[in-house]
Coordinates of C-alpha atoms in Angstrom, one line a residue:
M1 CA 0.0 0.0 0.0
S2 CA 1.4 3.4 -1.0
K3 CA 1.7 6.2 1.6
D4 CA 1.3 8.9 -1.1
N5 CA -2.3 9.5 -0.1
V6 CA -1.7 9.7 3.6
K7 CA -2.1 13.2 5.1
E8 CA 0.2 14.3 7.8
I9 CA -1.5 14.7 11.2
K10 CA -0.9 18.1 12.8
T11 CA 1.5 17.8 15.7
I12 CA 0.0 18.7 19.0
K13 CA 2.2 20.9 21.2
P14 CA 1.4 20.6 24.9
T15 CA 1.4 23.8 26.9
Q16 CA 0.9 24.4 30.6
C17 CA -1.3 26.6 32.7
F18 CA 0.3 27.8 35.9
S19 CA -2.0 29.1 38.7
Y20 CA -0.5 31.4 41.4
E21 CA -1.7 32.9 44.6
V22 CA -0.2 36.4 44.9
N23 CA -0.3 38.6 48.0
M24 CA 1.0 42.1 47.7
L25 CA 1.4 45.2 49.8
V26 CA 0.7 48.3 47.6
H27 CA 1.0 51.9 48.5
I28 CA -1.1 54.7 46.9
I29 CA -0.3 58.4 47.3
A30 CA -3.6 60.3 47.2
D31 CA -5.7 63.0 48.9
D32 CA -8.4 60.6 50.2
E33 CA -9.5 56.9 50.2
T34 CA -11.9 57.3 47.3
T35 CA -9.2 58.7 45.1
A36 CA -6.7 56.1 46.2
K37 CA -9.1 53.3 45.4
A38 CA -9.8 54.7 42.0
Q39 CA -6.1 55.1 41.3
L40 CA -5.4 51.5 42.5
D41 CA -8.1 50.1 40.1
E42 CA -7.0 52.2 37.1
K43 CA -3.2 52.5 37.4
G44 CA -2.0 50.3 40.3
G45 CA 0.4 51.6 42.9
I46 CA 3.8 51.1 44.4
V47 CA 4.4 47.5 45.3
T48 CA 6.7 47.1 48.3
K49 CA 6.1 43.4 49.1
R50 CA 5.0 40.5 46.9
D51 CA 4.6 36.9 48.0
V52 CA 4.0 34.3 45.3
K53 CA 2.8 30.7 45.8
L54 CA 2.4 28.2 43.0
I55 CA -1.1 26.6 43.5
N56 CA -1.5 24.3 40.5
T57 CA -0.2 23.4 37.1
A58 CA -2.3 21.7 34.4
T59 CA -1.1 20.4 31.0
L60 CA -3.2 21.8 28.1
Y61 CA -3.1 20.6 24.5
G62 CA -3.4 22.6 21.4
E63 CA -2.4 22.6 17.8
G64 CA 1.1 23.9 17.0
K65 CA 1.3 27.0 14.8
D66 CA 1.4 26.3 11.0
K67 CA 4.6 27.3 9.4

């Protein structure tokens, strides 16, 4: 039997999803709490402490990019 009519199956490239728990201490310089909260939501603030903990990893599968 000839293999000329066999189509190549796309290779599947596994990727991973990493889930982290992040606790941060953020400083905002503002005139009042309402303004500080708005600035935090829109622009962020000055991060002075950040603790990161890996919670979970999961292998995902998807098609590789066509060349």
